[in-house]
Coordinates of C-alpha atoms and ligand atoms in Angstrom, one line a residue:
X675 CA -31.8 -115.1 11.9
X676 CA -35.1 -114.2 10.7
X677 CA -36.3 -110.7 10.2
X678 CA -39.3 -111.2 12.8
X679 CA -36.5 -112.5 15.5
X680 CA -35.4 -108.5 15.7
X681 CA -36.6 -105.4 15.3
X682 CA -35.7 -102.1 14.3
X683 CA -37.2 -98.2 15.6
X684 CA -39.4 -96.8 13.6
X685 CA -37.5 -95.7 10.5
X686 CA -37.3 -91.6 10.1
X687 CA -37.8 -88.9 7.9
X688 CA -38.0 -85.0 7.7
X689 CA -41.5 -83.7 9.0
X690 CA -43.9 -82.8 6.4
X691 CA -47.1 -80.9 5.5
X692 CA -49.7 -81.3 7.4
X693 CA -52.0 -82.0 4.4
X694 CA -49.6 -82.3 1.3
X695 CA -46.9 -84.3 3.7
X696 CA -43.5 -84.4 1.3
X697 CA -45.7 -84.5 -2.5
X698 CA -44.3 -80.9 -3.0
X699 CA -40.8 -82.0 -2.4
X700 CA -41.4 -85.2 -4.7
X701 CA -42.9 -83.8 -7.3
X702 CA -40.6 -81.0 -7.9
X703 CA -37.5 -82.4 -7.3
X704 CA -37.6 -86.3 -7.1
X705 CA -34.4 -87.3 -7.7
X706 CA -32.5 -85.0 -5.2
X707 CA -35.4 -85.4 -2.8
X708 CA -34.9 -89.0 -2.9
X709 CA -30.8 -88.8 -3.0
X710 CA -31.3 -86.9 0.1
X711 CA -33.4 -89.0 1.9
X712 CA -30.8 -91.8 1.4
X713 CA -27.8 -89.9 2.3
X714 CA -29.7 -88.2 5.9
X715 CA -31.8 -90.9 6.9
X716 CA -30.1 -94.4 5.5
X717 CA -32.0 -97.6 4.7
X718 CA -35.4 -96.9 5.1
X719 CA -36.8 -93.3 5.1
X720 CA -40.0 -92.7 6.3
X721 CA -42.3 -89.9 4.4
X722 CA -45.5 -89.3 3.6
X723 CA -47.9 -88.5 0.4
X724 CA -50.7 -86.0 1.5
X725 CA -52.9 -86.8 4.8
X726 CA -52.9 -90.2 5.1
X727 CA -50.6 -92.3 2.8
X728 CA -47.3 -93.2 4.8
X729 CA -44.3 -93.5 2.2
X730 CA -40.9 -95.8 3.3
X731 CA -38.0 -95.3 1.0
X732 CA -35.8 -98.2 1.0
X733 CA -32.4 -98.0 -0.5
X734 CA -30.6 -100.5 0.8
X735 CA -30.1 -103.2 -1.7
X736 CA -30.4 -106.7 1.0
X737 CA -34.1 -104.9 1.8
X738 CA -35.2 -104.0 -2.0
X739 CA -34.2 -108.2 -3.0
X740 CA -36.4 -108.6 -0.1
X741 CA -39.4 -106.1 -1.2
X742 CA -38.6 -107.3 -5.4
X743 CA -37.7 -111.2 -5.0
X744 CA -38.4 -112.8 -1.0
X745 CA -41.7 -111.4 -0.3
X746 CA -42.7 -109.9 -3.3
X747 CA -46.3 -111.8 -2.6
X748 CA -46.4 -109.4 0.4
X749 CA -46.6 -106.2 -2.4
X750 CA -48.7 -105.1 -5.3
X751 CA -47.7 -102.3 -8.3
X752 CA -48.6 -99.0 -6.5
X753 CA -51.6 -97.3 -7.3
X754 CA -49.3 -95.1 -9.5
X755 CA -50.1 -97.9 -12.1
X756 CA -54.3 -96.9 -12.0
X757 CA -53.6 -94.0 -13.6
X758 CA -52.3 -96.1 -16.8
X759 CA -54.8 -98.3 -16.8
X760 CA -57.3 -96.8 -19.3
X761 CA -54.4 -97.0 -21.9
X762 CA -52.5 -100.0 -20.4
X763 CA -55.8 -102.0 -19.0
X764 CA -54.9 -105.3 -17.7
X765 CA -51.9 -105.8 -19.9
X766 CA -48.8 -107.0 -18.5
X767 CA -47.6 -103.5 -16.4
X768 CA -50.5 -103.0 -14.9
X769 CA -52.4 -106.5 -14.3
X770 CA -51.7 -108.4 -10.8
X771 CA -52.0 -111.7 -9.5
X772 CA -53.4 -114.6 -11.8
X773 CA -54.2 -112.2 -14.7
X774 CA -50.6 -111.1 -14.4
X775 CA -49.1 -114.7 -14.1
X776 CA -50.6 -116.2 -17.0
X777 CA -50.1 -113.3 -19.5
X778 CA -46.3 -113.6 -18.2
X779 CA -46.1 -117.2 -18.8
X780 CA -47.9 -116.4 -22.3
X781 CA -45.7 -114.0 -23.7
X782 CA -42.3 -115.0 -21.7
X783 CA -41.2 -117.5 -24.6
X784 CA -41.2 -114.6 -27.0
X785 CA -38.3 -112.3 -24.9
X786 CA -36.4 -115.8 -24.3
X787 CA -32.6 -115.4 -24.9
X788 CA -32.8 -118.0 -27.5
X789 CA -35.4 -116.1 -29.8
X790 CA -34.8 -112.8 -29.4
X791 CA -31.6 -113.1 -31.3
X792 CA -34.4 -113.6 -34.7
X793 CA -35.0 -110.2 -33.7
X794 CA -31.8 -108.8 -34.5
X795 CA -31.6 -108.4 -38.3
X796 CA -34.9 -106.2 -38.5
X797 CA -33.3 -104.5 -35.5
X798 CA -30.2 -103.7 -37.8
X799 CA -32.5 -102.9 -41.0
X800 CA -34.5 -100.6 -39.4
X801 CA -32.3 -98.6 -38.2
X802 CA -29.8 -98.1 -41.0
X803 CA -32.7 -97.7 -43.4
X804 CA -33.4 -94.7 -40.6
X805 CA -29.9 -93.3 -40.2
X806 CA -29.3 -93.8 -44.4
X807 CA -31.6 -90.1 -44.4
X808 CA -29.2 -88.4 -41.6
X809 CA -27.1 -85.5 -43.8
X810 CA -23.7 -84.6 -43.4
X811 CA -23.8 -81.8 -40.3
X812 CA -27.4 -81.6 -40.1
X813 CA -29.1 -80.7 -36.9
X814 CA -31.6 -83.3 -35.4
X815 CA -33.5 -83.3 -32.7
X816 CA -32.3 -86.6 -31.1
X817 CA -34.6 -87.7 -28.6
X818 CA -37.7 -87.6 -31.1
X819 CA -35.8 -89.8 -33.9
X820 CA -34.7 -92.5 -31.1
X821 CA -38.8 -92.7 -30.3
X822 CA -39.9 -93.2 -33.4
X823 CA -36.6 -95.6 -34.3
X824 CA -37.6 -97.4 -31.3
X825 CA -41.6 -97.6 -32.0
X826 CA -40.6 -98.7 -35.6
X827 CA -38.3 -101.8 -34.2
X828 CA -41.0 -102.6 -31.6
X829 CA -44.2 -102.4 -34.2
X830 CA -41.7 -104.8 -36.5
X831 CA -40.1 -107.2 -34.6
X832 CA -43.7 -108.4 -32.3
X833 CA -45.8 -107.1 -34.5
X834 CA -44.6 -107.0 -38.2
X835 CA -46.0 -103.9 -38.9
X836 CA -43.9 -101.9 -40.5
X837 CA -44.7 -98.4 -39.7
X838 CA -43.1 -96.2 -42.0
X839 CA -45.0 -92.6 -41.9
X840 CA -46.9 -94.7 -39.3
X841 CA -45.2 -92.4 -36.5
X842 CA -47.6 -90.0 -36.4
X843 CA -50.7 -92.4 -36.3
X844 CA -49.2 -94.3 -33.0
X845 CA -46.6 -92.3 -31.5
X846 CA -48.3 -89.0 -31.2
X847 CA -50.8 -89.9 -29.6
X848 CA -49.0 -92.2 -27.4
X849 CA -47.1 -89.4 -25.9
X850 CA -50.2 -87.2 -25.2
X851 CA -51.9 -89.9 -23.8
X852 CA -48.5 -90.5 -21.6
X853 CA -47.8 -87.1 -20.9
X854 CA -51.2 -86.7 -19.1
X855 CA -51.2 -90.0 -17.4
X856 CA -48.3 -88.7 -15.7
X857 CA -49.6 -85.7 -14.2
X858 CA -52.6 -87.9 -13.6
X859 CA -50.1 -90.0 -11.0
X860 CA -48.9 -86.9 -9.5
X861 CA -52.1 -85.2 -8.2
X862 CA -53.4 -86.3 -5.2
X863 CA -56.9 -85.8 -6.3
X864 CA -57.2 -87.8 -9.4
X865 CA -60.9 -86.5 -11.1
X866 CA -62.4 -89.9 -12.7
X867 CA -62.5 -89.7 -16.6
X868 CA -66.3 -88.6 -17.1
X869 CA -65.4 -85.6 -15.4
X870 CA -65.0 -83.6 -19.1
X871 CA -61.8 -81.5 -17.9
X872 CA -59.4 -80.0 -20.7
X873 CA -56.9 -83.2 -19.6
X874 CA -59.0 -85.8 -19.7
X875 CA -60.7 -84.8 -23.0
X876 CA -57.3 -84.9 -24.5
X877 CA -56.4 -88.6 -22.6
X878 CA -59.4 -90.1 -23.9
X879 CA -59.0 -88.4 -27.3
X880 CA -55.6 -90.2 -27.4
X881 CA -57.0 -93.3 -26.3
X882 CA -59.2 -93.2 -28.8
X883 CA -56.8 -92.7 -31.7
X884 CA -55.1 -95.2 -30.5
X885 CA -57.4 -98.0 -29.9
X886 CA -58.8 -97.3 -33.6
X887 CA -55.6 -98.2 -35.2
X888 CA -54.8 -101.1 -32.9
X889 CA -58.3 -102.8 -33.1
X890 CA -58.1 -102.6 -36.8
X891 CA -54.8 -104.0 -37.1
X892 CA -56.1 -106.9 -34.5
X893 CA -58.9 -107.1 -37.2
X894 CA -57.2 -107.4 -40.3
X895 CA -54.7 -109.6 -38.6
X896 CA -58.2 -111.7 -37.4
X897 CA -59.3 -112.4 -41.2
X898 CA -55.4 -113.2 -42.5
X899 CA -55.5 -117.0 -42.8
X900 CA -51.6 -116.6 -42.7
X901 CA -50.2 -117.9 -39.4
X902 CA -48.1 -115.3 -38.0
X903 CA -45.3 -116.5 -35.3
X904 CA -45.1 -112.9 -34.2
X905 CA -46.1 -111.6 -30.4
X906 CA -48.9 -111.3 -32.1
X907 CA -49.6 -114.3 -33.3
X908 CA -49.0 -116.0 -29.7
X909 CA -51.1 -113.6 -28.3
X910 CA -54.2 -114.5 -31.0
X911 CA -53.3 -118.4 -30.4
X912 CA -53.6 -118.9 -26.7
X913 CA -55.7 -120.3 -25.5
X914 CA -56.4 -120.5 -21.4
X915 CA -55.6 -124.0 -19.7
X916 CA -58.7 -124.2 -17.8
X917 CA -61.7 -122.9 -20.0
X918 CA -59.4 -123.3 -23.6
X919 CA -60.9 -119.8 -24.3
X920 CA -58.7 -117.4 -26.6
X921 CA -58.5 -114.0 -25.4
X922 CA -60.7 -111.3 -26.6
X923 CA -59.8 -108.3 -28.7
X924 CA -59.8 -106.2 -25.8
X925 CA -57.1 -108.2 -23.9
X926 CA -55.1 -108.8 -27.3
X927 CA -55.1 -104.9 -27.7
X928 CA -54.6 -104.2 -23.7
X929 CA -51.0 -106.5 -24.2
X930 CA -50.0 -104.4 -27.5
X931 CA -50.4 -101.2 -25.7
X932 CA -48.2 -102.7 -23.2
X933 CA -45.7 -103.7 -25.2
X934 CA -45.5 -100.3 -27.3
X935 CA -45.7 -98.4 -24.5
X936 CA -43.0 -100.4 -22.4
X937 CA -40.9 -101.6 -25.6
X938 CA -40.0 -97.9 -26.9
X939 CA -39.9 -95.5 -24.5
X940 CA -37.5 -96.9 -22.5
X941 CA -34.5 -97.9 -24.9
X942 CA -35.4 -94.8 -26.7
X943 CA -33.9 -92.9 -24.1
X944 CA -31.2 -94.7 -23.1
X945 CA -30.1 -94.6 -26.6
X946 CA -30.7 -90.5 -25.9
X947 CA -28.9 -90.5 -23.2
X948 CA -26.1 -92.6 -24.3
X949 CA -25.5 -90.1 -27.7
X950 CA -25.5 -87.2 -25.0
X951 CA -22.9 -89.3 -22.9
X952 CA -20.7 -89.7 -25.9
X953 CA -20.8 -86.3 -27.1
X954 CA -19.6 -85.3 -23.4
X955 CA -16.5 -87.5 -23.6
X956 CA -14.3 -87.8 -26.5
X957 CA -12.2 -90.0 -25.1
X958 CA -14.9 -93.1 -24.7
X959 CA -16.2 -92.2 -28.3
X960 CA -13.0 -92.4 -29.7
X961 CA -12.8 -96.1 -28.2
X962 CA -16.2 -96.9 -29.4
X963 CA -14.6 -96.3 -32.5
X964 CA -12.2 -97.9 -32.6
X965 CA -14.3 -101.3 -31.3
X966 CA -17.0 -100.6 -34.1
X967 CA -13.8 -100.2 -36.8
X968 CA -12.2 -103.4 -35.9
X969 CA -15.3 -105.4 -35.4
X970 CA -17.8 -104.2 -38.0
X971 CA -15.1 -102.0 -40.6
X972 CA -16.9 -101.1 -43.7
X973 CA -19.8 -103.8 -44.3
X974 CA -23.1 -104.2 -43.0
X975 CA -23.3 -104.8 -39.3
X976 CA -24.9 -108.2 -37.9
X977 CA -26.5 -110.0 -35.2
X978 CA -23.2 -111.8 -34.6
X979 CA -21.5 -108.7 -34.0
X980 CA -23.7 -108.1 -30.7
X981 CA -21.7 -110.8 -28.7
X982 CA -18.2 -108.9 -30.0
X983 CA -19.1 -105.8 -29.5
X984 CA -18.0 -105.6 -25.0
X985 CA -17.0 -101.8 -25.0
X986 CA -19.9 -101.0 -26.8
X987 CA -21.9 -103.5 -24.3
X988 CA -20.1 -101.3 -21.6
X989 CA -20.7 -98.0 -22.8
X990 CA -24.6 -98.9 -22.9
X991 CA -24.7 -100.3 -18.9
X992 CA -23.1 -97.3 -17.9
X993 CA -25.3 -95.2 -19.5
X994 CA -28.2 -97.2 -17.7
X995 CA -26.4 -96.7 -14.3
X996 CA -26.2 -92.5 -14.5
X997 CA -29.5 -92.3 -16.0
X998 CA -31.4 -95.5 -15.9
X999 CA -34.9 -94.9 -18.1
X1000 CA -37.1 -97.2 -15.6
X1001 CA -35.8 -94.6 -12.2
X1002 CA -38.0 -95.5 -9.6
X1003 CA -40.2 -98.4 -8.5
X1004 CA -43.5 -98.4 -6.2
X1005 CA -45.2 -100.9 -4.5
X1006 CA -48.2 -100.9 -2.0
X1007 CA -48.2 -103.6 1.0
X1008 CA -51.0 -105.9 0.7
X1009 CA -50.4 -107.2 4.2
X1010 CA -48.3 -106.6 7.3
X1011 CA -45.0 -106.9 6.1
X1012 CA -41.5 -107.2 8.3
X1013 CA -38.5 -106.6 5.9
X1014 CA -34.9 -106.6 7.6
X1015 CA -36.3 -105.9 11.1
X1016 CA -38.6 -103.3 9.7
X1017 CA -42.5 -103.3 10.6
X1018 CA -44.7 -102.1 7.2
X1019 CA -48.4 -101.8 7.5
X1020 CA -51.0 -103.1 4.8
X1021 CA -51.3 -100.1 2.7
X1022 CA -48.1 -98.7 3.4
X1023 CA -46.6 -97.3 -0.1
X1024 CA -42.5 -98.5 -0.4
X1025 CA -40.0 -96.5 -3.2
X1026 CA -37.4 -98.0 -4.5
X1027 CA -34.7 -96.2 -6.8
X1028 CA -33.0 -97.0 -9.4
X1029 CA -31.1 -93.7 -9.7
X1030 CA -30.2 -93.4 -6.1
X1031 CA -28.5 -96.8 -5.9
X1032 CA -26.5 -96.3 -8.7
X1033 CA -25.2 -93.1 -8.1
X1034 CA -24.1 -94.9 -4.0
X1035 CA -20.1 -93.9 -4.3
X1036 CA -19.8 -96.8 -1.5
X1037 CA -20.4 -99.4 -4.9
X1038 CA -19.7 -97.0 -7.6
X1039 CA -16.5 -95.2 -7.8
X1040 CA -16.8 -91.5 -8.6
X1041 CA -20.4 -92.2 -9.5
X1042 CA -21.3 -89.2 -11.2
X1043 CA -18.7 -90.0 -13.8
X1044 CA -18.8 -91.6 -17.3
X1045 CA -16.9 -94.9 -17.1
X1046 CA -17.5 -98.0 -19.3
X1047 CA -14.2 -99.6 -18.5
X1048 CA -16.1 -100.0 -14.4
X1049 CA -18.2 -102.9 -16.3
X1050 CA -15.3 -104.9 -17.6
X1051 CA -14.3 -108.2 -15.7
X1052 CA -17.7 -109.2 -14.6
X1053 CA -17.9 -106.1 -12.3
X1054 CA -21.7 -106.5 -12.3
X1055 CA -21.6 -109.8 -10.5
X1056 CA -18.6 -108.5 -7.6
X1057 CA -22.0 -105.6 -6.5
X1058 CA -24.6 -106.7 -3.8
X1059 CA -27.8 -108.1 -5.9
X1060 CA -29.6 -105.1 -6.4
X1061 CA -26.9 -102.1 -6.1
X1062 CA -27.4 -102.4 -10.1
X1063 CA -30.9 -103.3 -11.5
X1064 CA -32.2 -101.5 -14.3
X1065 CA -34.9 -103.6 -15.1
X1066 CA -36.0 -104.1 -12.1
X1067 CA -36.2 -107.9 -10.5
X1068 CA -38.0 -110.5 -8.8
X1069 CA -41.7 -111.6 -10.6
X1070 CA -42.0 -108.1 -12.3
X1071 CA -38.6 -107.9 -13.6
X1072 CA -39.0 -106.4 -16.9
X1073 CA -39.6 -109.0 -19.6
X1074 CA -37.6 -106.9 -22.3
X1075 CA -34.0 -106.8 -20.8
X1076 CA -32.2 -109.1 -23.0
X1077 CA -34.3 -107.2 -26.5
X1078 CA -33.6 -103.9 -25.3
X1079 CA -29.8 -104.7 -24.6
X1080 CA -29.3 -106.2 -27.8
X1081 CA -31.6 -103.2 -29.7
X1082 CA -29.6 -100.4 -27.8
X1083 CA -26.2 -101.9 -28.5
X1084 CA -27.3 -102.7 -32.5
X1085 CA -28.8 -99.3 -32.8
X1086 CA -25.4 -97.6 -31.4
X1087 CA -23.1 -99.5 -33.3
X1088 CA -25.1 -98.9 -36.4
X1089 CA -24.8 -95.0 -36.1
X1090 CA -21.5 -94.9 -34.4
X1091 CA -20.1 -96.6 -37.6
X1092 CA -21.3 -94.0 -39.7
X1093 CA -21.9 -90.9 -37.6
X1094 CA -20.4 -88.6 -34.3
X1095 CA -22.8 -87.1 -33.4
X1096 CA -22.2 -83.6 -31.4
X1097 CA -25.1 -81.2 -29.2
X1098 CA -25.9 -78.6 -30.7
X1099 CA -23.5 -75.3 -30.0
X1100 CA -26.5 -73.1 -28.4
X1101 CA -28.2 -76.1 -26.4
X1102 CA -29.9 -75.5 -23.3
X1103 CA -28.3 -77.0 -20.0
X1104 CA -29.0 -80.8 -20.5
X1105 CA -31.2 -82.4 -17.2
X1106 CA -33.1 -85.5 -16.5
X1107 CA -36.7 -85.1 -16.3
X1108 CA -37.9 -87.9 -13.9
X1109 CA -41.4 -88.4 -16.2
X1110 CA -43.1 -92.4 -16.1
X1111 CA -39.2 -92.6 -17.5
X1112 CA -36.4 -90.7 -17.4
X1113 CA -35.9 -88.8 -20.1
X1114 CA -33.5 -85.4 -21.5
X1115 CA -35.7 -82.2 -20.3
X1116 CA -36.8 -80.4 -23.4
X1117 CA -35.3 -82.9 -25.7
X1118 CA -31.7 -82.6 -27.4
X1119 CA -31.1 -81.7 -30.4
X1120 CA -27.7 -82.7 -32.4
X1121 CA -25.4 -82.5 -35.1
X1122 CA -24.9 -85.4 -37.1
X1123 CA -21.3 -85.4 -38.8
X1124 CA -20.2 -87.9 -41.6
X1125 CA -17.1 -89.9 -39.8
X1126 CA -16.4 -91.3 -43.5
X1127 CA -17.2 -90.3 -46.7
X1128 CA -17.4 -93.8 -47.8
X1129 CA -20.6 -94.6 -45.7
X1130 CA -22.5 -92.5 -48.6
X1131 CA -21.8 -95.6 -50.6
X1132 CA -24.3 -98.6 -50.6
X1133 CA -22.7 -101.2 -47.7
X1134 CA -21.4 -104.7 -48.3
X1135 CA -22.9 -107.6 -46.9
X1136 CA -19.8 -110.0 -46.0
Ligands
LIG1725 C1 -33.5 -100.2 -21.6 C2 -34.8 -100.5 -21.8 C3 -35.7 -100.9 -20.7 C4 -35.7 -100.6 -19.3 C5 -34.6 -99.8 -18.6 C6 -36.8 -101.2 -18.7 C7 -37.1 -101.2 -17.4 C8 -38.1 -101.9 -16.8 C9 -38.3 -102.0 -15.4 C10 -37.5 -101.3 -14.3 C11 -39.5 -102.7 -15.2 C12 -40.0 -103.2 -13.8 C13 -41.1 -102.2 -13.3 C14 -41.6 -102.6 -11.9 O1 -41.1 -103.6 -11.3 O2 -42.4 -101.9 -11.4 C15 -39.9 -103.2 -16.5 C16 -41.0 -103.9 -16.7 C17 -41.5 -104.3 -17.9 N1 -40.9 -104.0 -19.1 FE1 -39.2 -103.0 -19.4 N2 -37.5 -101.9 -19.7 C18 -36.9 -101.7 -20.9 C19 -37.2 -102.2 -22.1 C20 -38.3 -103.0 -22.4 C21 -38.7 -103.6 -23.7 C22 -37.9 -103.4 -24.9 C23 -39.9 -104.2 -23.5 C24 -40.7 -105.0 -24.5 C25 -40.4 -105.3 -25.6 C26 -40.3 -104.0 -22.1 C27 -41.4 -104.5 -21.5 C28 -41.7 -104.5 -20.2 C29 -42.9 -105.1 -19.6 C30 -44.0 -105.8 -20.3 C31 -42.8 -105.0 -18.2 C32 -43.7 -105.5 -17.1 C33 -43.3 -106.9 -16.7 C34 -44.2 -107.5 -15.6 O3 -44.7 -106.7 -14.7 O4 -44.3 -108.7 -15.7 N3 -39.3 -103.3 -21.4 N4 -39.1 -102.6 -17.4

């Protein structure tokens, strides 16, 4: 049967403002708003962002493969997305259509299965050369060393630039300029940039720190007569199939932005939120352990160890299910749209939710709790499509997933085989703050404890 053969009422919702509708609710709470909606008003959950802009919720997981995969030509990115396009510009987040589609066949062969795995020794390097500085029960704050481990493995491995002190120079102002895109997407009245307000001074400040660096890397990298086989490289080497054109510095630097932006962030806090996870339950670190002992023991871990390390493989998917960095997904109807007997309207905005799904106790057993062992046995493949997707799917499915799996389970293993890491006795309650990802509210800061003494000797290579 086909959806147009039957039709469903009018989905529901709670009544709103008459000129904020639900934002207020949203904005302050999204992730219970959004819980609730599921739980009171079922697949699709009509609400509304101020006056005009009718909002569906959709958390059913047949009608979001429809929305992400069947008629994904039916839906554009939400105009969320406009609000990171002065840092992003048409890169590959924020571009649609034809733009979109060749930069995505472009840069696809770079994140294949195949050639990520060259990847994975710099992945390693970088991080133990990070953790080698930890001291024995010193207090760190967490969530800013996983950024800037993460930004140093992204700058390396698709740019080769190593960044060092570089943190400072790219990831400061990448989280001003993030921090106010974000409360650029959640006004309703977004005041274009010439306007000289204290926030978008300090965006376009940020911008502009950034774009120096990056167009004087794309420079120097312009006058190397090296060839480079970096994302770089295949970025500066393509050339369009119809008017053989390369692409300017402006695109080159609109797809790096991208790629830092989108290649960091995200693992950064799963990693976060995964060290928080393990410091929570003893039991699972202890089996980490004891996977990283038997597996890795006392030399320098490798990029073969990735495939052998399954709890650890585990631990990480879990960790994505209870708080999954990419939370939320928006899309805007460019056309009438019917989706499981449901009539959308061009313009109509559609929410999808990572976090909701995966907290359903209909596919997740006790879903608030921390289990790896739920992902043994293929568990992934017994769930509707969809129940679990934390990249996303469909055209737009994130182009990282197989790097960032293999970077958050390297990075774990290399700490866990050295450290256990504990919060800090006089830490505030730990929450998710739903921001453009979802990340620990006010940050966390932890002890790192030497698990061996050994590890303070020099590691051997097998
Ligand atoms: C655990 C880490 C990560 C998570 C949870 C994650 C999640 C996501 C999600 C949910 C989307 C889809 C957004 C949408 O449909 O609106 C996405 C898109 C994207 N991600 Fe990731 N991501 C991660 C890591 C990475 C990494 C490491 C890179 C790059 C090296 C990356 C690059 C991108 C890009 C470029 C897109 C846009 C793809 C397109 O529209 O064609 N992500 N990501």
């Amino acid at each position: 049967m086909s959806d147009t053969d039957f039709s469903h009422d009018s989905p529901k919702g709670p009544k709103g403002k008459l000129i904020t509708g639900h934002s207020k609710e949203f904005i302050s709470d999204t992730l219970g708003f959004l819980t609730h909606l599921a739980k009171e008003y079922g697949d699709v959950a009509k609400i509304r962002f101020g006056p005009f802009q009718n909002v569906y919720f959709i958390s059913n997981p047949d009608l979001i493969k429809q929305v992400l995969v069947t008629k994904q030509k039916s839906f554009l990115k939400s105009k969320d997305f406009h609000a990171l396009k002065p840092l992003l510009g048409e890169g590959l987040l924020t571009s649609e259509k034809e733009i979109h589609m060749r930069q995505r066949r472009l840069i696809q062969p770079a994140f294949k299965k195949s050639h990520i795995s060259n990847y994975a020794q710099d992945m390693i390097d970088i991080t133990m050369n990070y953790i080698s500085t930890w001291k024995n029960r010193e207090e760190r704050i967490m969530t800013e060393d996983m950024m800037s481990l993460a930004l140093g493995i992204i700058s390396k491995t698709m740019f080769s630039m190593d960044l060092k002190e570089g943190y400072d120079e790219l990831g400061e102002p990448i989280e001003a300029s993030m921090r106010i895109a974000v409360k650029r997407m959640r006004t309703l009245l977004q005041l274009p940039l010439w306007v000289p307000t204290k926030n978008n001074r300090e965006f376009k400040n940020s911008i502009q720190r950034l774009d120096t660096v990056i167009y004087s890397f794309i420079e120097k990298r312009r006058a190397d007569a090296e060839r480079h086989e970096d994302m770089l490289g295949i970025l500066m080497e393509a050339r369009d199939d119809e008017d053989g054109l390369a692409m300017t510095n402006q695109q080159v630097r609109d797809e790096l932005m991208t790629i830092f932006l989108a290649g960091h962030e995200t693992t950064a806090n799963v990693l976060s939120w995964t060290l928080y996870l393990l410091s929570q339950h003893p039991d699972v670190e202890t089996k980490l352990f004891n996977e990283i002992d038997s597996v890795i023991g006392n030399r320098n871990p490798t990029p073969g160890d990735y495939m052998k390390l399954t709890y650890t493989q585990n631990i990480i998917m879990e960790s994505m299910r209870i708080y999954p960095p990419g939370y939320i997904v928006s899309r805007k109807a460019e056309e009438d749209v019917v989706i499981g007997g449901y009539h959308f309207k061009k313009g109509d905005m559609i929410l999808l939710s990572q976090y909701v799904m995966h907290h359903k106790p209909e596919y997740f057993d006790n879903p608030d709790s921390f289990n790896p062992e739920r992902f043994e046995n293929n568990f992934v493949k017994t769930l509707p499509q969809f129940a679990y997707f934390p990249f996303g799917g469909g055209a737009r499915v994130c182009i990282g997933n197989h790097f960032a799996m293999m970077e958050a389970v390297l990075v774990l293993a290399c700490i866990a085989q050295r450290y256990r890491i504990r919060l800090a006795p006089d830490h505030h309650e730990v929450k998710p703050l739903p921001s453009i990802t979802l990340r620990p509210k006010r940050g966390l800061r932890m002890i790192v404890e030497d698990r061996k003494e050994s590890f303070r000797e020099p590691l051997v290579d097998e």
